[in-house]
Coordinates of C-alpha atoms and ligand atoms in Angstrom, one line a residue:
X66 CA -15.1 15.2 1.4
X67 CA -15.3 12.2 3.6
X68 CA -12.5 9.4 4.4
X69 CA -13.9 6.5 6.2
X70 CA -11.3 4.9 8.5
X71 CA -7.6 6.3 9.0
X72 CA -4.8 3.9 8.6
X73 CA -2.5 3.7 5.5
X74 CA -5.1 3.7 2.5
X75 CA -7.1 6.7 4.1
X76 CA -4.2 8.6 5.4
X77 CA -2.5 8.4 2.0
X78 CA -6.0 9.4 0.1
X79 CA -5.8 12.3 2.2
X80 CA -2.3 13.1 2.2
X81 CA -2.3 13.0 -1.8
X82 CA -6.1 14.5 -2.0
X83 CA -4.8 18.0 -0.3
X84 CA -1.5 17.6 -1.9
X85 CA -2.9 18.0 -5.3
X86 CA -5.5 20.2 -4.7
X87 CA -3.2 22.4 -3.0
X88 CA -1.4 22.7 -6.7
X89 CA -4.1 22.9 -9.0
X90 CA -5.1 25.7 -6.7
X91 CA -8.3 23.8 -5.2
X92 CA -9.7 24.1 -2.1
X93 CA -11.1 20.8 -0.3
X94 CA -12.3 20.3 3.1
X95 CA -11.3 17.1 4.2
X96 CA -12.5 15.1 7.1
X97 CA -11.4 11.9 8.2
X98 CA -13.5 9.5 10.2
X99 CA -10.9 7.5 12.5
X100 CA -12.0 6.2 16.0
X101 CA -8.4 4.8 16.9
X102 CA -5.8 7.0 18.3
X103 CA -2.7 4.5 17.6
X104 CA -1.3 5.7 21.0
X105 CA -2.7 2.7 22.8
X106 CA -0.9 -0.5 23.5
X107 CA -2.3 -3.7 22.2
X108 CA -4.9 -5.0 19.8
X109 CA -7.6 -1.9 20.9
X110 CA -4.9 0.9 19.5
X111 CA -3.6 -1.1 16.5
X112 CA -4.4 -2.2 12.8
X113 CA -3.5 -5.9 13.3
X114 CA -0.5 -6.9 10.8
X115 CA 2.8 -8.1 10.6
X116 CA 4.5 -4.0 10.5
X117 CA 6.7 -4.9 7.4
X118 CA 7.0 -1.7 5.0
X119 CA 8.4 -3.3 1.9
X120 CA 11.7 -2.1 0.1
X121 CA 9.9 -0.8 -2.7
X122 CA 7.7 1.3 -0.3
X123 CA 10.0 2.5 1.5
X124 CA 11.5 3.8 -1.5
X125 CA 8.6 5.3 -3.2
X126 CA 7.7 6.8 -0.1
X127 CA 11.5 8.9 -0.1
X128 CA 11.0 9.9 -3.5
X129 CA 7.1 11.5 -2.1
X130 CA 9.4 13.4 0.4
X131 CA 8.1 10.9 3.3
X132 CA 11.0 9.9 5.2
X133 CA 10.6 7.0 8.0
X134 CA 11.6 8.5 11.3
X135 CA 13.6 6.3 13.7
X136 CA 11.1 6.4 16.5
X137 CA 8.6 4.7 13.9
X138 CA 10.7 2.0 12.4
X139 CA 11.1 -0.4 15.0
X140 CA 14.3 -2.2 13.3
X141 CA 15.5 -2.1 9.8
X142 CA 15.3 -5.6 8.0
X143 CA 18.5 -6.3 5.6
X144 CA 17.6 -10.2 5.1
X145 CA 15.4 -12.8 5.1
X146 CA 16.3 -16.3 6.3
X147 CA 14.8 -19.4 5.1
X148 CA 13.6 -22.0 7.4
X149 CA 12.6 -25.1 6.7
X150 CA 13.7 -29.3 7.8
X151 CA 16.0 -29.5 5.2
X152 CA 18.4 -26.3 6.5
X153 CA 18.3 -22.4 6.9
X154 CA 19.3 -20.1 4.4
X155 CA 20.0 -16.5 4.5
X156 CA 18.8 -13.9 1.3
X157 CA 20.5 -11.0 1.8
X158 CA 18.9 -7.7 0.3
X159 CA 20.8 -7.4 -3.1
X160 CA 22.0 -4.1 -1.7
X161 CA 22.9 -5.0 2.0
X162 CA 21.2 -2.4 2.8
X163 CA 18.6 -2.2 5.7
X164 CA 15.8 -0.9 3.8
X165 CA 12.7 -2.9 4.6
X166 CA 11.1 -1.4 8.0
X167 CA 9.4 -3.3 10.8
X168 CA 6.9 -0.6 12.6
X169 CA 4.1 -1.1 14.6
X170 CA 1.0 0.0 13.6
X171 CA -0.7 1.0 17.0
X172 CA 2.1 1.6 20.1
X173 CA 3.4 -1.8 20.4
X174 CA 2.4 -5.0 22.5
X175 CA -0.5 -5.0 25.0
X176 CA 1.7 -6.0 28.0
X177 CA 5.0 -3.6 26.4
X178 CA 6.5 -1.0 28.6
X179 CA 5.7 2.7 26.6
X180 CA 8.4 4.1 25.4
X181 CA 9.6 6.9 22.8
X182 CA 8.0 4.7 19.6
X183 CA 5.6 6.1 17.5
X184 CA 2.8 4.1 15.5
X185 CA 3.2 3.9 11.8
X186 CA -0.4 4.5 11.6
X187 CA -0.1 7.6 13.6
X188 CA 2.4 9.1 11.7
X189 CA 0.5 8.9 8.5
X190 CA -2.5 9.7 10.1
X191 CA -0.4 13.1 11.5
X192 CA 1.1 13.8 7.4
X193 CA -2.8 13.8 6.4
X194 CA -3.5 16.5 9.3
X195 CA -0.4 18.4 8.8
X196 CA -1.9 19.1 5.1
X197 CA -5.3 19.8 6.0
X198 CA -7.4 17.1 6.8
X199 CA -9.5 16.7 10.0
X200 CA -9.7 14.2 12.1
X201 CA -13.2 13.3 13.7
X202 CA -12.7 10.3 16.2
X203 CA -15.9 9.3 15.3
X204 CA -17.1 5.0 14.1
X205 CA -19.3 5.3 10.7
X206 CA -21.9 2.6 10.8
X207 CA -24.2 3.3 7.9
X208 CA -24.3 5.4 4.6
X209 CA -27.6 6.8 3.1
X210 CA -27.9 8.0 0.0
X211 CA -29.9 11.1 -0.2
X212 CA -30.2 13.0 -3.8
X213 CA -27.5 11.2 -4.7
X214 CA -25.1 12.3 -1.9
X215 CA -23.5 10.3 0.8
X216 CA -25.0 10.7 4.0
X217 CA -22.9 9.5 7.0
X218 CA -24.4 7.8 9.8
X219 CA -23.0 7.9 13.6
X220 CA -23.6 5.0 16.4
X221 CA -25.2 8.3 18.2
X222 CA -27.6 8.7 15.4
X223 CA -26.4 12.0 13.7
X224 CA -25.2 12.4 10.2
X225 CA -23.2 14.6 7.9
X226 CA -24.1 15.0 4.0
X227 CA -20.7 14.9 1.9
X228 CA -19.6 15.6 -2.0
X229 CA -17.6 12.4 -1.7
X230 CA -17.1 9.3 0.8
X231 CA -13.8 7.3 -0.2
X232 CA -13.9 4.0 2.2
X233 CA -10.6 2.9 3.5
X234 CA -12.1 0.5 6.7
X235 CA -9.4 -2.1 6.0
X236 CA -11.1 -5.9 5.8
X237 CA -12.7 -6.8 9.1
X238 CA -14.9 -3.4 9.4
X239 CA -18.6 -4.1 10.0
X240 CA -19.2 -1.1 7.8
X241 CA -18.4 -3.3 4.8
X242 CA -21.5 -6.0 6.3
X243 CA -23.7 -2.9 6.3
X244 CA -22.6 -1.3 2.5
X245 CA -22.8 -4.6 0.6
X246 CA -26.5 -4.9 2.1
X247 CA -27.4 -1.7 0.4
X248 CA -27.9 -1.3 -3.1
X249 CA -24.7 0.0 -4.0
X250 CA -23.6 -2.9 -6.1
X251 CA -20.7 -3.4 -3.3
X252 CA -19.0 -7.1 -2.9
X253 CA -16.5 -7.6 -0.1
X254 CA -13.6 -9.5 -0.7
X255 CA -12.6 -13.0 0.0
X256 CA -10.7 -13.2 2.7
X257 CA -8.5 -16.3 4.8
X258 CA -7.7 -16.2 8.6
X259 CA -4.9 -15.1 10.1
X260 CA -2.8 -15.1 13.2
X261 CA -0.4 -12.9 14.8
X262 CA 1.4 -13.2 18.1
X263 CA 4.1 -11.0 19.9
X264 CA 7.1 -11.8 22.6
X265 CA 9.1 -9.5 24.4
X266 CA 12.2 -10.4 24.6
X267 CA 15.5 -7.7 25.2
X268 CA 17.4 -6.7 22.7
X269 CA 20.8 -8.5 23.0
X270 CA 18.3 -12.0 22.5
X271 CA 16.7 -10.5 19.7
X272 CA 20.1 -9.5 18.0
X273 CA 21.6 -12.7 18.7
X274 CA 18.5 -15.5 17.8
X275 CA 16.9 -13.4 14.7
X276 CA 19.4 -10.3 13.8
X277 CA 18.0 -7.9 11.0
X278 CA 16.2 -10.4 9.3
X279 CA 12.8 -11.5 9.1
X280 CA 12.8 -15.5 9.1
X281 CA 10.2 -17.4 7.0
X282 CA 9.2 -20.9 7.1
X283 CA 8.9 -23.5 4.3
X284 CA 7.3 -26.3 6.3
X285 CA 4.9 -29.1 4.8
X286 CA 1.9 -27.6 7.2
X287 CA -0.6 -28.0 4.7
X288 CA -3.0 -25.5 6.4
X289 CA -0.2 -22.6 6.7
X290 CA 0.5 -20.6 3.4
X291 CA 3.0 -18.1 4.9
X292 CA 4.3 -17.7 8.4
X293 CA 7.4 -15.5 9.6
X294 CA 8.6 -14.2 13.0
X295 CA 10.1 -10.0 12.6
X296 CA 12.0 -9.0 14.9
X297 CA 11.4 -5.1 16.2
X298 CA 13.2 -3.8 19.1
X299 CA 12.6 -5.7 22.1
X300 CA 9.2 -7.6 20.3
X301 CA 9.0 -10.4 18.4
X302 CA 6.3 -10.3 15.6
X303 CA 5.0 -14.0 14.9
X304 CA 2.5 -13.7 11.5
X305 CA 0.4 -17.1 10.1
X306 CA -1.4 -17.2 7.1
X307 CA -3.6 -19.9 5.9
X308 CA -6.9 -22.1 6.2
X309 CA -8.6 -22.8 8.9
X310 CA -5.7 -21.3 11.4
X311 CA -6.4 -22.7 14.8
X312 CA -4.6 -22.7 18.0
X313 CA -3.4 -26.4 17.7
X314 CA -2.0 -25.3 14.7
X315 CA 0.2 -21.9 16.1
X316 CA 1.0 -24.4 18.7
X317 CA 2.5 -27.1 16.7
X318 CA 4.1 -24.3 14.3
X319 CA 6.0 -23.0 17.1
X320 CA 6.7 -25.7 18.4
X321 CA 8.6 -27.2 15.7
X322 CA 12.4 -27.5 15.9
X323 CA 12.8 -24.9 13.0
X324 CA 11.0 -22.0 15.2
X325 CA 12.5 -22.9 18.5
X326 CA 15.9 -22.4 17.1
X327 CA 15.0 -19.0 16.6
X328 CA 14.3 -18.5 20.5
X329 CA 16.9 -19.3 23.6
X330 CA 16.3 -22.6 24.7
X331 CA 13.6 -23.4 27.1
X332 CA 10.5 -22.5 27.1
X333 CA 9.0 -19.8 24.6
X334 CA 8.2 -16.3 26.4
X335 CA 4.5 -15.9 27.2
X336 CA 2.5 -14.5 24.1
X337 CA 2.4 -10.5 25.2
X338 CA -0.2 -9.9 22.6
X339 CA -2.4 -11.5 19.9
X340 CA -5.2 -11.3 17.5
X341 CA -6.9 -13.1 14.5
X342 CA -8.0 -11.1 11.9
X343 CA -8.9 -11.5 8.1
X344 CA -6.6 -10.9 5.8
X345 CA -7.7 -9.7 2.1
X346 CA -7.1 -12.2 -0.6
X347 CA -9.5 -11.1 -3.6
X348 CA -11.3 -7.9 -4.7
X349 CA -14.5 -6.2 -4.9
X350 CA -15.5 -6.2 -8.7
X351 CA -16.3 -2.6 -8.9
X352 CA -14.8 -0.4 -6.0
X353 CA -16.4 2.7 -6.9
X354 CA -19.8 4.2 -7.5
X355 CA -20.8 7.7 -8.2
X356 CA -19.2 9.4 -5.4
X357 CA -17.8 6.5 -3.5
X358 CA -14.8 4.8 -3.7
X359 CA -13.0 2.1 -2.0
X360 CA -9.2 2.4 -0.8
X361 CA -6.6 -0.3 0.5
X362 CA -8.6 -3.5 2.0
X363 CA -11.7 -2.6 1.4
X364 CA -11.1 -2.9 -2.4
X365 CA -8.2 -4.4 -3.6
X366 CA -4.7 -5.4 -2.2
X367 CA -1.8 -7.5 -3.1
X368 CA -1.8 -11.0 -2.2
X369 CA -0.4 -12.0 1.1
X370 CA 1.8 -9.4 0.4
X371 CA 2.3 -5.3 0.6
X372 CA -0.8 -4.4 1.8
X373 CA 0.3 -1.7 3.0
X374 CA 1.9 -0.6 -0.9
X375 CA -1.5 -1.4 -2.2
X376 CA -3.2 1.2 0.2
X377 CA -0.4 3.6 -1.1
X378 CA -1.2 2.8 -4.4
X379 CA -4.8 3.0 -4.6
X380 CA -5.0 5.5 -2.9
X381 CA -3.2 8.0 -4.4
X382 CA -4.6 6.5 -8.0
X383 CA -8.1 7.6 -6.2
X384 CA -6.5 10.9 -5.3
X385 CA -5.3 12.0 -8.9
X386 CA -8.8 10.6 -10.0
X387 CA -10.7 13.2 -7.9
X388 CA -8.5 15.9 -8.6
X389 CA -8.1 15.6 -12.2
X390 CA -10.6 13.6 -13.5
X391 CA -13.9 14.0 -11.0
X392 CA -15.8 12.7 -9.1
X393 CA -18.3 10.2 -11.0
X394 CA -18.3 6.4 -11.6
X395 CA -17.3 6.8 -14.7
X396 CA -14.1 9.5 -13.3
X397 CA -13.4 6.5 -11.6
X398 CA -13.4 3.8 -14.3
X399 CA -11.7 5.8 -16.3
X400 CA -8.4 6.6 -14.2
X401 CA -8.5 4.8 -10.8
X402 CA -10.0 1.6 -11.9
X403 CA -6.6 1.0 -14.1
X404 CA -4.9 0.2 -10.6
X405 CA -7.4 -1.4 -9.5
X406 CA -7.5 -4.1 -11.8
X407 CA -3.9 -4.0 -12.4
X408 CA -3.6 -5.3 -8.8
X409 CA -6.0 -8.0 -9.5
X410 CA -4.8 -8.5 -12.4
X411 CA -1.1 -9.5 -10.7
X412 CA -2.6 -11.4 -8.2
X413 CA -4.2 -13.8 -10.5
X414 CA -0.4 -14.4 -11.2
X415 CA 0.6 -14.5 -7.9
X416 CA -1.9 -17.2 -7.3
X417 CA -0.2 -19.6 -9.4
X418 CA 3.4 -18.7 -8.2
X419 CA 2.1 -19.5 -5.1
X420 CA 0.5 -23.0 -6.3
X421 CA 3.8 -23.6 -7.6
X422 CA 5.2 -23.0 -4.1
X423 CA 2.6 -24.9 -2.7
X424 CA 3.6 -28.2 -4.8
X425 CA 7.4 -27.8 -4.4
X426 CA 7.2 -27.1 -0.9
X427 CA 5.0 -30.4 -0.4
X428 CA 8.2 -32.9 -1.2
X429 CA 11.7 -32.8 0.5
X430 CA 13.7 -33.4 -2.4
X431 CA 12.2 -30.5 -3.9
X432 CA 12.4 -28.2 -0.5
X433 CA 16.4 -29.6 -0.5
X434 CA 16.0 -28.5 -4.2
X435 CA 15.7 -24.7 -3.6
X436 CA 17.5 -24.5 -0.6
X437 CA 20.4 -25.8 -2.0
X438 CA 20.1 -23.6 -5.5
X439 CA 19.6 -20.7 -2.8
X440 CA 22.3 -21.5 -0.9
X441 CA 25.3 -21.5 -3.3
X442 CA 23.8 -18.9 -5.5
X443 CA 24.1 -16.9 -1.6
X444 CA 27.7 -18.3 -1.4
X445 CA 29.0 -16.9 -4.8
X446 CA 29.4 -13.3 -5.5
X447 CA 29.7 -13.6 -9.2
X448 CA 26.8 -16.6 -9.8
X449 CA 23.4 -15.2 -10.7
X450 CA 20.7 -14.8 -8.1
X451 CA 17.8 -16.9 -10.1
X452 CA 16.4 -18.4 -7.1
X453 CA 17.3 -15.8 -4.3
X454 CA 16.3 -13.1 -6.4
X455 CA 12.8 -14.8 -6.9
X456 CA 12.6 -16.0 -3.5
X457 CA 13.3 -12.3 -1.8
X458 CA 10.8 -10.7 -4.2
X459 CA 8.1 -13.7 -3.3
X460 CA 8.9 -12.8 0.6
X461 CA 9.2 -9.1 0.7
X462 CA 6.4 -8.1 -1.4
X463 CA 9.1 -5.8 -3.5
X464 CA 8.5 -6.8 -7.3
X465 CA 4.9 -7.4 -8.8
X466 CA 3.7 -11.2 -9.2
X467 CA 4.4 -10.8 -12.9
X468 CA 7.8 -10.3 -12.6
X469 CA 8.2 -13.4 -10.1
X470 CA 6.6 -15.1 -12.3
X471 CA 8.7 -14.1 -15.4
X472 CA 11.7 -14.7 -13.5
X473 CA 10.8 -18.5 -12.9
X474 CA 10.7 -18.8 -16.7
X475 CA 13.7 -17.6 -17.3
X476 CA 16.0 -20.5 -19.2
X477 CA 19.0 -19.8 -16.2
X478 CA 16.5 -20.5 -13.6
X479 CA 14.8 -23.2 -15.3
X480 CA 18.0 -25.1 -15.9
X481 CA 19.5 -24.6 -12.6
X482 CA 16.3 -25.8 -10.3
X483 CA 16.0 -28.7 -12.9
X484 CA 19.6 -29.8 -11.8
X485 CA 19.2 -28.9 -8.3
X486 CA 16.0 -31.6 -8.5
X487 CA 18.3 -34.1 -9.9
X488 CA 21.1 -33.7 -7.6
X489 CA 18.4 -33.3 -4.6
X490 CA 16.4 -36.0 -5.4
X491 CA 19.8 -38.4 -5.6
X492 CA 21.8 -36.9 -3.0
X493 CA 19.1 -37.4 -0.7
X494 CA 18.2 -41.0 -0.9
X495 CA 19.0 -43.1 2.2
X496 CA 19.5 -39.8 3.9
X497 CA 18.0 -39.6 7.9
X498 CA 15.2 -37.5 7.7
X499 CA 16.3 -34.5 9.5
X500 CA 19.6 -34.6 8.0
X501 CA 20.2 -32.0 5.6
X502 CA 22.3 -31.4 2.1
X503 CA 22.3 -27.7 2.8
X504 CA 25.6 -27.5 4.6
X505 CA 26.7 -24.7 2.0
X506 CA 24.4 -22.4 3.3
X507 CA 24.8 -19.6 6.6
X508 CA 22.3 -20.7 9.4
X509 CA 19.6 -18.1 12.0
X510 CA 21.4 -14.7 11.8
X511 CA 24.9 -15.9 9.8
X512 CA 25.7 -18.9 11.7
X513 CA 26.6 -22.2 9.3
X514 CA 24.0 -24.8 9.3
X515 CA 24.3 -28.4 10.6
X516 CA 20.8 -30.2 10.6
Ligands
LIG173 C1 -1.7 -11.1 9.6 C2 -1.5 -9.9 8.7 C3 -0.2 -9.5 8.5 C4 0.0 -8.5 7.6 N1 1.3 -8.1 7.4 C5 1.6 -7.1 6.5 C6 2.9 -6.6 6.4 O1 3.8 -7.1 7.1 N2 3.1 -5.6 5.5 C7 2.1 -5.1 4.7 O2 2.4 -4.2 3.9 N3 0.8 -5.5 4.9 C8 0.5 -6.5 5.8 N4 -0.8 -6.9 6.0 C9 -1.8 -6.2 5.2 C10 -2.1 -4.8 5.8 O3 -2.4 -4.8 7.2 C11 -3.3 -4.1 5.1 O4 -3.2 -4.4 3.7 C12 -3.3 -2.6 5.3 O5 -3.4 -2.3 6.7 C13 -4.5 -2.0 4.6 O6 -4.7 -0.7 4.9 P1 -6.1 0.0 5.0 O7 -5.9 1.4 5.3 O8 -6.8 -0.4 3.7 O9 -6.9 -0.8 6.1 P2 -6.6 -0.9 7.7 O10 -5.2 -0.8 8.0 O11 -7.3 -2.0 8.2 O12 -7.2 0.5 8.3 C14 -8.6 0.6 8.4 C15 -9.0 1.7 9.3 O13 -10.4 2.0 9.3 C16 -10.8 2.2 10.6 N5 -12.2 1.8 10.6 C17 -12.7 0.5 10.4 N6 -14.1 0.6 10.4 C18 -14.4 1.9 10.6 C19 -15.7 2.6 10.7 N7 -16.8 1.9 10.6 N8 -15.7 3.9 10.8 C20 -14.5 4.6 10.9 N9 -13.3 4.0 10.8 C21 -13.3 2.7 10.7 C22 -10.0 1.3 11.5 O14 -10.0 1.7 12.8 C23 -8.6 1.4 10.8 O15 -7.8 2.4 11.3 C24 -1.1 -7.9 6.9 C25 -2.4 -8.2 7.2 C26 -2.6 -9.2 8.1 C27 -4.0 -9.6 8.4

């Protein structure tokens, strides 16, 4: 069997596909086509993304017997802080515990020094061998289908017949160009730009300016959906999502006063890395044909969120397919599809949580609104965590869309943002813009907030 492209969804297919087969007492030969090493520094060794392994991934992946090792998580996350021109609020995990990791997916920054880390991607990529599978550094730029068989096509012009080719290329593989011209029935997703950015700074700055958390933004930047800076070791991640990301835009995002306070002061360190690629936002409609099936990216993931769970997800719903089911269209549709479209199926959801968001975030009395709600809920031990808990699910990718969602409606949440919007909307009048209501809550890293 063939796996086209080895980061997390084709590593995990792989991982799960000898796993399986190794207890039902099958044997599979597995080969994975991967032309990246992870070793290098920079964008050429890397699968571009922020590095955040969500809580609930983390913790599925312990109860699989896959244990993070310290020299792949770069720093352990424990809280998010909020950001915005109304005041900073911290979300603590609910546990305190620092059990979201920030890794690298290829061996760091272009200009880093090397040292003992090791790529997330890697390390997958090394589970998948230690079981079985073969790596062949080898690009795949075309698929022919020959008596119904896969056919594998090489930039060097030779090719390999296989019982099965599962595509795990991520988004931004020319691969996908090349199978949706063919008659396969194959749609790529819809996709939105993205940008990501990384500083080196030492570690005492790092501790000091951004701690263990990540820290989000709620700015009214129309264009930007979602942008965060993560700190790892002795790098600072900087991720944008949105439309029509250009430069001007990075620039005027970290330039604002609510980044900067997350740096020393002076000027910002020289970008030791960058890169723009697509992000998935959407879904093929059918990500499997006979023999063929799309993993991670290339088929479905979770919206601006969790890719990396998604890859885990569907790919080890694609493993259990081939194993117990087959390997048919209809094997497919009848087991793997499920998760699939239960994925999609969430993100519809998530699209109008994040409309929501979208509206609320767009007026000051309503940004004052939840960062005041936030703030005291964060203050008392015994109040409930409506908003936090809604807000640290939205950010950490940790809870499916449907349960944000179902959390919103709840009557405790829905009566405590409606008086927040009251008390914002009065308590800010005549206000200095710039001034802020939020002096309940802790400020970057702990400190209290004065706007
Ligand atoms: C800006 C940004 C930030 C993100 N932040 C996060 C985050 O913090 N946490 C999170 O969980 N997710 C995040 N994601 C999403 C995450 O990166 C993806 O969902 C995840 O990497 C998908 O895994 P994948 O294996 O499907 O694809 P990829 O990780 O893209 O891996 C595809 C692999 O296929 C190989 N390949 C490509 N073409 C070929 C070919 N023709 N032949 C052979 N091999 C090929 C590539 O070299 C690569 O190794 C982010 C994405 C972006 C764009």
């Amino acid at each position: 069997m063939a796996i086209v492209g080895g980061g997390p969804a084709g590593s995990f297919f792989a991982y799960f596909l000898l796993g399986l087969a190794d207890t039902m007492g099958l044997e599979l030969e597995v080969d994975i086509f991967e032309p990246r090493h992870f070793t290098h520094s920079g964008p050429a060794g890397c699968n571009h993304c922020g590095g955040i392994v969500s809580e609930s991934l983390v913790q599925l992946l312990a109860t699989e017997g896959i244990e993070l090792p310290p020299t792949v998580v770069q720093w352990g996350i424990d809280s998010y802080v909020l950001h915005s021109d109304v005041g900073t609020v911290r979300i603590d995990t609910p546990l305190r515990e620092k059990r979201i990791a920030a890794v690298f997916r290829g061996n760091g920054p272009r200009d880093a020094p090397l040292t003992d880390q090791e790529s997330f991607d890697r390390f997958l990529l090394d589970l998948a061998v230690e079981r079985g599978a073969r790596v062949v550094p080898k690009l795949v730029n075309g698929i022919e289908w020959e008596g119904g068989y896969p056919h594998l096509q090489h930039p060097d012009g030779t090719a390999e017949r296989y019982e099965l080719a599962a595509i795990g290329v991520g988004i931004n593989s020319n691969l996908l160009s090349v199978l949706e011209s063919s008659d396969i029935g194959y749609h790529r997703p819809k996709t939105t730009m993205t940008y990501i950015c990384e500083f080196l700074l030492d570690r005492e700055t790092i501790e000091k300016y951004l701690g263990t958390s990540m820290h989000v933004f709620l700015l009214d930047m129309p264009r930007i959906k979602f942008a965060a800076l993560i700190p790892k070791g002795e790098v600072v991640t900087m991720c944008m999502l949105g439309d029509e990301i250009d430069l001007e835009l990075v620039e005027s995002f970290l330039n604002s006063p609510e980044v900067r306070q997350c740096f020393p002061p002076g000027d910002l360190p020289a970008q030791a890395c960058n890169c723009s690629p697509l992000i998935n936002i959407g879904s093929t409609a059918q990500p499997f044909a006979d023999r063929l099936v799309f993993l991670g990216d290339s088929g479905v993931t979770r919206l601006y969120k969790d890719g990396i769970g998604a890859a885990y997800r569907t790919a080890k719903a694609a493993a259990t397919t081939v194993v117990f089911e087959g390997i048919s269209a209809e094997d497919f549709r009848k087991r793997f599809w499920k998760v699939s479209r239960s994925i999609s199926f969430d993100n519809a959801l998530g699209k109008l949580v994040f409309a929501v968001n979208d509206i609320l975030k767009k007026r000051r009395f309503s940004r004052r609104a939840i960062f005041r709600m936030t703030a005291l809920e964060q203050q008392s031990t015994t109040a409930p965590r409506h908003m936090s808990g809604v807000l640290w699910d939205l950010f950490t990718g940790s809870a499916p869309y449907r349960e944000v969602l179902a959390n919103t409606l709840h009557p405790g949440f829905i009566a405590h943002i409606s008086w927040n919007l009251v008390v914002s909307l009065f308590s800010g009048a005549g206000r200095r813009p710039g001034k802020s209501a939020i002096d309940e809550g802790r400020g970057t890293n702990g400190r209290s907030t004065e706007d």
